[in-house]
PDB file of C-alpha atoms in Angstrom:
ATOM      1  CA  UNK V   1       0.000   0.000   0.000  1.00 68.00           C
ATOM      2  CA  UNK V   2       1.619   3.748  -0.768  1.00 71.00           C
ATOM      3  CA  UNK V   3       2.731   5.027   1.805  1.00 90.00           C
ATOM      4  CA  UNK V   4       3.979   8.668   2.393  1.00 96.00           C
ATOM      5  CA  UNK V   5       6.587   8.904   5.703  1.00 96.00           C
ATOM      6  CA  UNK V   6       7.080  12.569   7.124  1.00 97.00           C
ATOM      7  CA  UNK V   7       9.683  14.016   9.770  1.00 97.00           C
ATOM      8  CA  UNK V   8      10.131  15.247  12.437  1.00 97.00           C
ATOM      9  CA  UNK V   9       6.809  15.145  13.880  1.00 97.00           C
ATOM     10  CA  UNK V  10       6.566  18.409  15.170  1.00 97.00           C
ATOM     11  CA  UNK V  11       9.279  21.204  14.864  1.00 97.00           C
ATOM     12  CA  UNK V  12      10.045  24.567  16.463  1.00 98.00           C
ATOM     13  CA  UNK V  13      11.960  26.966  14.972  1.00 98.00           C
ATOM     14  CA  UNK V  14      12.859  30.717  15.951  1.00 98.00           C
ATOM     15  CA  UNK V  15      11.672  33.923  14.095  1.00 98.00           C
ATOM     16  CA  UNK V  16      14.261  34.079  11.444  1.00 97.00           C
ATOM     17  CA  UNK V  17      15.704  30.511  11.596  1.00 98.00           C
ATOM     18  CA  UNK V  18      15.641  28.108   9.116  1.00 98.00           C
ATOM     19  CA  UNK V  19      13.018  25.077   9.016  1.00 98.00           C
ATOM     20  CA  UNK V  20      13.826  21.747   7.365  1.00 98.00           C
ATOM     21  CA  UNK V  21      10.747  19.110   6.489  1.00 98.00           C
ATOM     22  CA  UNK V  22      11.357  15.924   5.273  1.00 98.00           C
ATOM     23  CA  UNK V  23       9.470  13.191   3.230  1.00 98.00           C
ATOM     24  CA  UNK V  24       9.726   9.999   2.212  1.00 97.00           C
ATOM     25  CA  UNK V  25       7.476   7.702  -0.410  1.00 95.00           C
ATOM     26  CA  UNK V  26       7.269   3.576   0.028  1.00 93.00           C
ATOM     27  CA  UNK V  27       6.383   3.295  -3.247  1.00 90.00           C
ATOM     28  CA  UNK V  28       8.760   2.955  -6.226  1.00 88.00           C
ATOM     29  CA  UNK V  29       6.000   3.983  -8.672  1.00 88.00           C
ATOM     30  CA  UNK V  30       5.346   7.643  -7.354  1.00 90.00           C
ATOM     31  CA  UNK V  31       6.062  10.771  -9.600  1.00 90.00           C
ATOM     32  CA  UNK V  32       4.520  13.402  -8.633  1.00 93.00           C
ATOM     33  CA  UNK V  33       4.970  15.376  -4.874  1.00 95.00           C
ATOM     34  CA  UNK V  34       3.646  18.200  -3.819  1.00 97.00           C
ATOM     35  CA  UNK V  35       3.870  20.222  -0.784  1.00 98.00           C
ATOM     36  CA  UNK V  36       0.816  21.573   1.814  1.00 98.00           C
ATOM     37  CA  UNK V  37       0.253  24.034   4.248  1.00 98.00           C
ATOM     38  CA  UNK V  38      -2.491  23.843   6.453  1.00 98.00           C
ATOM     39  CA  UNK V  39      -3.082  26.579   8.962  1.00 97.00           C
ATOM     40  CA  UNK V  40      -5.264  25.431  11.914  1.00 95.00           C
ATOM     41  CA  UNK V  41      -9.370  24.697  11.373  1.00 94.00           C
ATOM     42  CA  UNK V  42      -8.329  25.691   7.404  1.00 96.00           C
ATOM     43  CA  UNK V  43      -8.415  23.156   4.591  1.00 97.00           C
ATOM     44  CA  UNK V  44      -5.014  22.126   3.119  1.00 98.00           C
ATOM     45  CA  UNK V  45      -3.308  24.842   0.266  1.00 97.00           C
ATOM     46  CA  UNK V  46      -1.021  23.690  -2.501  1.00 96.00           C
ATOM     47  CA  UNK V  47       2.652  25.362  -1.345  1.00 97.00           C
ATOM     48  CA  UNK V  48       5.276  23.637  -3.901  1.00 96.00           C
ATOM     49  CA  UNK V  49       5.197  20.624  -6.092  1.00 95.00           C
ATOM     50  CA  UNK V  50       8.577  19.067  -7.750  1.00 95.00           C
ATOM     51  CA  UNK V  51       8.280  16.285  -9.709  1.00 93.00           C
ATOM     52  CA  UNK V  52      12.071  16.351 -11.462  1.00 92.00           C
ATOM     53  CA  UNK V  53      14.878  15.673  -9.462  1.00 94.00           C
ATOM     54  CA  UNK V  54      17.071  18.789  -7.732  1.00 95.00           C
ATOM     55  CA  UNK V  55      15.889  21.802  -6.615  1.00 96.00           C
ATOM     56  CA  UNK V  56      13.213  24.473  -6.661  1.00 96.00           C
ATOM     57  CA  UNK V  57      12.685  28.110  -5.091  1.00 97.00           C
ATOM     58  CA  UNK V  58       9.957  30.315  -4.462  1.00 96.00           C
ATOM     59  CA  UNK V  59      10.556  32.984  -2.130  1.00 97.00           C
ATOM     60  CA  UNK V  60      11.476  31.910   1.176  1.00 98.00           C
ATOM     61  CA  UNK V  61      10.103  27.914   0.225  1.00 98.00           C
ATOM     62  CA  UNK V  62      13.112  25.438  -1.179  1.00 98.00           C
ATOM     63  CA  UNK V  63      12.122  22.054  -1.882  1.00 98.00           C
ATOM     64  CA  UNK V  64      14.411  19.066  -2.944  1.00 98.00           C
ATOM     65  CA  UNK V  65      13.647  16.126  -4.526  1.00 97.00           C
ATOM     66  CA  UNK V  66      15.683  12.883  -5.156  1.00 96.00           C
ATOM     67  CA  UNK V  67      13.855  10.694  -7.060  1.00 93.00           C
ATOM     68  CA  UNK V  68      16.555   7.559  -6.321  1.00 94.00           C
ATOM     69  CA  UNK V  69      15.446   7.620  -2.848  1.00 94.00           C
ATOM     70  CA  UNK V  70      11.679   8.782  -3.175  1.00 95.00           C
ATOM     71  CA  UNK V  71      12.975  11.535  -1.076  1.00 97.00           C
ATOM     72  CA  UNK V  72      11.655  15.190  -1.043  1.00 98.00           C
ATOM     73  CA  UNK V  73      12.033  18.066   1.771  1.00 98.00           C
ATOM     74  CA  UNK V  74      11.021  21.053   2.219  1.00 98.00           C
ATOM     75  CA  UNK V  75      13.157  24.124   3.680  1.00 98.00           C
ATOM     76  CA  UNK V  76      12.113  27.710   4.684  1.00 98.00           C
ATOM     77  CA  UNK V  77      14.138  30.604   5.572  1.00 98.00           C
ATOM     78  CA  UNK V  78      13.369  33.296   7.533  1.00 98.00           C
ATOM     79  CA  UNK V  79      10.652  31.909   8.779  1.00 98.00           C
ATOM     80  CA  UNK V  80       7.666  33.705  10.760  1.00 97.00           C
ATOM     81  CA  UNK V  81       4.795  33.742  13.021  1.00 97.00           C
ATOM     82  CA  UNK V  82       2.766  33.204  10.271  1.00 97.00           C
ATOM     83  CA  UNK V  83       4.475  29.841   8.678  1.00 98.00           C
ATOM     84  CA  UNK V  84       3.201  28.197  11.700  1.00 98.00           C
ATOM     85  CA  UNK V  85       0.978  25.199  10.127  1.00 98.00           C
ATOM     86  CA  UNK V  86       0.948  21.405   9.474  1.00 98.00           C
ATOM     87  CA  UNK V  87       3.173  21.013   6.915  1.00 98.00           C
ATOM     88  CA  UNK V  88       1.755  17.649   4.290  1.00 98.00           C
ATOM     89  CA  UNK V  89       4.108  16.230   2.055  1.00 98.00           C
ATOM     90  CA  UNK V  90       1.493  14.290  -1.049  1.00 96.00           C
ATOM     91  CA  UNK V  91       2.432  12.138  -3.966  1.00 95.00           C
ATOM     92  CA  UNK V  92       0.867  10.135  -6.677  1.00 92.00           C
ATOM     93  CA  UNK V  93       1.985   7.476  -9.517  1.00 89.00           C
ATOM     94  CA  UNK V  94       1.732   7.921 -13.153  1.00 83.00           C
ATOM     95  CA  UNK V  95      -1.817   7.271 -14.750  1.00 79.00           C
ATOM     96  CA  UNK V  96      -3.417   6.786 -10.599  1.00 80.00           C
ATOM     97  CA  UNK V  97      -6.473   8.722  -9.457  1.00 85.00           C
ATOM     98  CA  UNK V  98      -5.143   8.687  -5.471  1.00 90.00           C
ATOM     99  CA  UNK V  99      -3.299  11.645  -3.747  1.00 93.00           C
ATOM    100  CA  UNK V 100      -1.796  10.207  -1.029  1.00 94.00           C
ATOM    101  CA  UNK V 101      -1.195  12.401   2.187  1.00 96.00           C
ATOM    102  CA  UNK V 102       1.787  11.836   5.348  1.00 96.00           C
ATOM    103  CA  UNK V 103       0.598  12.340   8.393  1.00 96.00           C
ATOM    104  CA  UNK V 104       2.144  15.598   8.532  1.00 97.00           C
ATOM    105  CA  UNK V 105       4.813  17.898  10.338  1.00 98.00           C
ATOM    106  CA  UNK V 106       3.780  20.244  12.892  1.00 97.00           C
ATOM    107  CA  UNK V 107       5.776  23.696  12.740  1.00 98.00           C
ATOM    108  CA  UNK V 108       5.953  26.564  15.500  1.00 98.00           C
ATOM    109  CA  UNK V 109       7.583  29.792  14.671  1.00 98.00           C
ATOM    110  CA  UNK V 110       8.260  31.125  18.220  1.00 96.00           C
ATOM    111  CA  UNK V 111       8.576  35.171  18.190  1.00 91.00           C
TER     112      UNK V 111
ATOM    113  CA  UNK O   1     -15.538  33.599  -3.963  1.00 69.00           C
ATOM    114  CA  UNK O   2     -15.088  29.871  -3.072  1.00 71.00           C
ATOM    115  CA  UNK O   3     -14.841  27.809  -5.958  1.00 93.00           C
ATOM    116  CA  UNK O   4     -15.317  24.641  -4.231  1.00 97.00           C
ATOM    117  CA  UNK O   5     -18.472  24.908  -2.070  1.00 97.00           C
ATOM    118  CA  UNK O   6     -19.239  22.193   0.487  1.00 98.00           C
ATOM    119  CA  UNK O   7     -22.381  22.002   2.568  1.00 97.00           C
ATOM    120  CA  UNK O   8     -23.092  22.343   5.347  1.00 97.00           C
ATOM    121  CA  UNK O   9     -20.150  23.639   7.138  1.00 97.00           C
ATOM    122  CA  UNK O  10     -20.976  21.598  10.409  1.00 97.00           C
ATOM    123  CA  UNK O  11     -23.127  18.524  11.226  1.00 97.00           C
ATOM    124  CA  UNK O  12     -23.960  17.103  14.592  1.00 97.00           C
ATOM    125  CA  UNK O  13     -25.877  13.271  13.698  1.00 97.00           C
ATOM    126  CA  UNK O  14     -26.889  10.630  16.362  1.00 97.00           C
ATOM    127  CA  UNK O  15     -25.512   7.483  16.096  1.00 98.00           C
ATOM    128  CA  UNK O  16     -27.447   5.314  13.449  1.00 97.00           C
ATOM    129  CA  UNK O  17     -28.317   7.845  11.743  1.00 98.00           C
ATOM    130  CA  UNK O  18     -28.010   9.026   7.682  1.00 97.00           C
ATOM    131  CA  UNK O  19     -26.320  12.526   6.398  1.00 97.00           C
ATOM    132  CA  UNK O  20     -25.532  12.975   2.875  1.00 97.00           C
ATOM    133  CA  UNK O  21     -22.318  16.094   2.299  1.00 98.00           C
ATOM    134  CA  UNK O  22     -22.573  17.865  -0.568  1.00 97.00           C
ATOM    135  CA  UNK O  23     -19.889  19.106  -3.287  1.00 97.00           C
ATOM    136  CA  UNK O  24     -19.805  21.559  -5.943  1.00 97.00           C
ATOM    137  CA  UNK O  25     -16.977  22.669  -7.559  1.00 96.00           C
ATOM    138  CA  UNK O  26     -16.661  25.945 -10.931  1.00 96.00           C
ATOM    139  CA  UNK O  27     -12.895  25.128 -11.596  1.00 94.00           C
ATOM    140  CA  UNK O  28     -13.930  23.213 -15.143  1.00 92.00           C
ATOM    141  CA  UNK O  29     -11.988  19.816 -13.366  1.00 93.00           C
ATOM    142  CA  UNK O  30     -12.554  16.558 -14.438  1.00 91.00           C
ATOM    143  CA  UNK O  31     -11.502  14.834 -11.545  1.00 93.00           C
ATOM    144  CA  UNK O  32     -12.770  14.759  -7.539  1.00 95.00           C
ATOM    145  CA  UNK O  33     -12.101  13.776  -4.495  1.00 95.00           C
ATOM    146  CA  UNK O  34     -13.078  12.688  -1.047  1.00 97.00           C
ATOM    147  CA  UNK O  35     -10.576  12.762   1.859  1.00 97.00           C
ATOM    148  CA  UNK O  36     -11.302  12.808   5.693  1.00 97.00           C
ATOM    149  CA  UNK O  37      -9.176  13.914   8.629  1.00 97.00           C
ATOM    150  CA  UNK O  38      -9.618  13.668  12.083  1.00 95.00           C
ATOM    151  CA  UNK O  39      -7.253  13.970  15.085  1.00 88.00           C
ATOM    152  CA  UNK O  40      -6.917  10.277  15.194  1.00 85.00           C
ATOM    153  CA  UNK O  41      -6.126   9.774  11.597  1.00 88.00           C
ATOM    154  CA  UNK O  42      -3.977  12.309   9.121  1.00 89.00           C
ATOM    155  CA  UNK O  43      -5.268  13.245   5.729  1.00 95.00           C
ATOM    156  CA  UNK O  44      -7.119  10.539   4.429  1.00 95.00           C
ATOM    157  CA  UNK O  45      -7.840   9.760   0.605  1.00 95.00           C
ATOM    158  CA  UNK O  46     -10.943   7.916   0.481  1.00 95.00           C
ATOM    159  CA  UNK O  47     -12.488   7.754  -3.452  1.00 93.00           C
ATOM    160  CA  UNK O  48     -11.626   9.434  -7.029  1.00 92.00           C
ATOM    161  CA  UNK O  49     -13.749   9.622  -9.588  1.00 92.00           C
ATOM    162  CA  UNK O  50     -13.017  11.452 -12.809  1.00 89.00           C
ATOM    163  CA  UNK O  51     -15.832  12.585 -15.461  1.00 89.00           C
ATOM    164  CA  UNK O  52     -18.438  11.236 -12.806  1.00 89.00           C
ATOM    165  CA  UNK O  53     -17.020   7.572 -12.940  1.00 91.00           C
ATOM    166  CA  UNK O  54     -15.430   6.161  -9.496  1.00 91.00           C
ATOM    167  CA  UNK O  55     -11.494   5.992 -10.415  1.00 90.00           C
ATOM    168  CA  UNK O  56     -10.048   4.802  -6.447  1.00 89.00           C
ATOM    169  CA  UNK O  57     -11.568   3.969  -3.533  1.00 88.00           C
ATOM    170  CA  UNK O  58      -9.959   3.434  -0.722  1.00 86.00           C
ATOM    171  CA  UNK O  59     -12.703   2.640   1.802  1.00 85.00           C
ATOM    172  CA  UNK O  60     -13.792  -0.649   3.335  1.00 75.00           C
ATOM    173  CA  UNK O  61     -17.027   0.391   4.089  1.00 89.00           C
ATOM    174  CA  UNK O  62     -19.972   0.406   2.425  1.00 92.00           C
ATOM    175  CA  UNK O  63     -21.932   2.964   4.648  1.00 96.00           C
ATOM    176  CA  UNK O  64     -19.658   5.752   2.599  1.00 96.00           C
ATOM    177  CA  UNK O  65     -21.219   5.944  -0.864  1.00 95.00           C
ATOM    178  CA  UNK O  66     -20.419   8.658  -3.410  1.00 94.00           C
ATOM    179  CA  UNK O  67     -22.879  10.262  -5.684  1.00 93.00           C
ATOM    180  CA  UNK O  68     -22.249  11.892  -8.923  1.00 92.00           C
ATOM    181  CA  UNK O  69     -25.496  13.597 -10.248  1.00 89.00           C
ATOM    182  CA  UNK O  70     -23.357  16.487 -12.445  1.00 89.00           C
ATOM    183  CA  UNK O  71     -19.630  16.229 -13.438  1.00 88.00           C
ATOM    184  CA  UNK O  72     -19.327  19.175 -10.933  1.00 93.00           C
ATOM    185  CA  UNK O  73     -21.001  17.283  -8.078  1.00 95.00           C
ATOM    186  CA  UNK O  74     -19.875  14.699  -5.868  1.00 96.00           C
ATOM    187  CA  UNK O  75     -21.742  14.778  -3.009  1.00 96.00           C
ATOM    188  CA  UNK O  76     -21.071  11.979  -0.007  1.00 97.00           C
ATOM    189  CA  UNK O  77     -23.850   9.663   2.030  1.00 97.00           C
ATOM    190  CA  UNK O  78     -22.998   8.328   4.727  1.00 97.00           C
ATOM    191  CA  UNK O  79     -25.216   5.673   6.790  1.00 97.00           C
ATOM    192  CA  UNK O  80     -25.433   4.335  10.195  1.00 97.00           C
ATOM    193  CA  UNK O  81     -23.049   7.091  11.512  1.00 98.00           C
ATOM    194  CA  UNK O  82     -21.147   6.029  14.227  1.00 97.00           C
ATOM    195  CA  UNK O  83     -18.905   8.168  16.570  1.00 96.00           C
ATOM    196  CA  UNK O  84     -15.634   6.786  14.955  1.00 95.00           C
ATOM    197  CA  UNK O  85     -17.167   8.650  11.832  1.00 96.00           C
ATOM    198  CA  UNK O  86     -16.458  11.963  13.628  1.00 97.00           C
ATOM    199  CA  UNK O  87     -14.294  14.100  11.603  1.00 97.00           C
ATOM    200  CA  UNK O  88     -13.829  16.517   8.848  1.00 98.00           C
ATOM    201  CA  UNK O  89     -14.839  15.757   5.382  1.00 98.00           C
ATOM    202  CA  UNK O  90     -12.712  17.303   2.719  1.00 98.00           C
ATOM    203  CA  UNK O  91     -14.048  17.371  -1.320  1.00 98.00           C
ATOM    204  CA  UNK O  92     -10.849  18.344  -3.919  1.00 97.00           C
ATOM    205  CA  UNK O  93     -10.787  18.798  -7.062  1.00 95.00           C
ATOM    206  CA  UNK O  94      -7.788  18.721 -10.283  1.00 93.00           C
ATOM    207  CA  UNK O  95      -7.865  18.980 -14.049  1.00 88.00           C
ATOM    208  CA  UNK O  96      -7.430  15.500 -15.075  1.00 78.00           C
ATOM    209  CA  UNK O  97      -4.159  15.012 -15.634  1.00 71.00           C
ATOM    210  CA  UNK O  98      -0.853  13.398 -13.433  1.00 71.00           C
ATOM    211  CA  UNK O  99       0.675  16.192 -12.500  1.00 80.00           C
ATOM    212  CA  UNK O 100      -2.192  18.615 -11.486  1.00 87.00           C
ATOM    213  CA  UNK O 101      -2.326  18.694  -7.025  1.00 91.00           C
ATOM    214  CA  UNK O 102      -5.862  18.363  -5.698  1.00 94.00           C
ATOM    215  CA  UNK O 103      -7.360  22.230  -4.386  1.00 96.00           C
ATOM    216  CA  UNK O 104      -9.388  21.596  -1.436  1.00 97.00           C
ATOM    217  CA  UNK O 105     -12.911  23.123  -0.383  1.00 97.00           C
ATOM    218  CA  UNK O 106     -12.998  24.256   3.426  1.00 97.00           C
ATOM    219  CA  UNK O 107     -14.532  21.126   4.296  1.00 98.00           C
ATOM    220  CA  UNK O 108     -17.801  19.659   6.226  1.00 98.00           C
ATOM    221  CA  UNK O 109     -16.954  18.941   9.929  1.00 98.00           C
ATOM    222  CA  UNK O 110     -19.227  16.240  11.189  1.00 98.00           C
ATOM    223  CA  UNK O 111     -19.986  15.180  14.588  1.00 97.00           C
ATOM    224  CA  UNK O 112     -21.682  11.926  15.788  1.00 97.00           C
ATOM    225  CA  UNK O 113     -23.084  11.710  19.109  1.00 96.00           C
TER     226      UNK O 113
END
């Protein structure tokens, strides 16, 4: 069954510091991964998707993504207050109808 | 304006009991979804169906059925509620294609007492 593996669980990081996510698929056949943010009693929003390996930036978001490894993280600089969330890490196969969600990593951007 | 409207926004049900959550979405996608997530379980994926025809389903139960009247529609009935049903009920929607990510509505949460 795919599985999508996140870490840590939960992560605190000073105003201004640096936060690293991490993500990991059991499934050989995935493609596709995207990256979520979902502030508290809000529905999930569509950050970052990567679906080559290397890199990609957008502002203060970097994600990686080694397709060898089924391994994809997410960093963000500078971060604030406001990046506080539950951070999802999804992925999907070629040609499948099923988004498949981790269970998530909890960030707290302490002022 | 939402473009993915579910209804209603919160449901209390008894136990036993039938509820049917409703989904429309004005993006012009092909494909939907139903996920759930509660504080038990993360984000769940529970069915896909793309031009109104079921595509995945990933739950056991019966008592979840989907219902496709329009291809913007996919509405969810669920019967003899329990309490273990308690959660919140998320409909997405993508163009049909690999690479497009699923955009969420704001969800139903649903209570069973």
């Amino acid at each position: 069954q795919q599985k999508v593996q996140q870490s840590p669980e939960s992560l605190i990081v000073p105003e201004g510091g640096m936060a690293s996510l991490n993500c990991t698929s059991s499934d050989r056949n995935v493609d596709y991964f995207w990256w979520y943010r979902q502030h508290s009693g809000k529905s999930p929003k569509m950050l970052m998707s990567i679906f080559s390996n290397g890199e990609k930036e957008e502002g203060r978001f970097t994600v990686h993504l080694n397709k060898a490894s089924l391994h994809t993280s997410l960093h963000i600089r500078d971060s604030q207050p406001s990046d506080s969330a539950l951070y999802l890490c999804a992925a999907s196969k070629i040609g499948g109808y099923k988004v498949v969600f981790g269970s998530g990593t909890r960030l707290l951007v302490s002022p | 304006d939402p473009k993915i409207i579910q209804k209603p926004k919160y449901l209390v049900a008894v136990t036993g009991s039938e509820k049917i959550l409703i989904c429309e979405q004005y993006l012009g996608h092909n494909a939907m979804y139903w996920y759930r997530q509660s504080a038990k379980k993360p984000l769940e994926f529970m069915f896909s169906y793309s031009y109104q025809k079921l595509m995945d389903n990933q739950t056991a139960s019966s008592r979840f059925q989907p219902q496709s009247s329009k291809k913007n529609h996919l509405d969810l009935q669920i019967t003899a509620l329990k309490p273990d049903d308690s959660a919140t009920y998320f409909c997405a929607s993508s163009q049909d294609r690999n690479n497009q990510a699923p955009l969420f509505g704001e969800g139903t949460r649903l209570s069973v007492l």
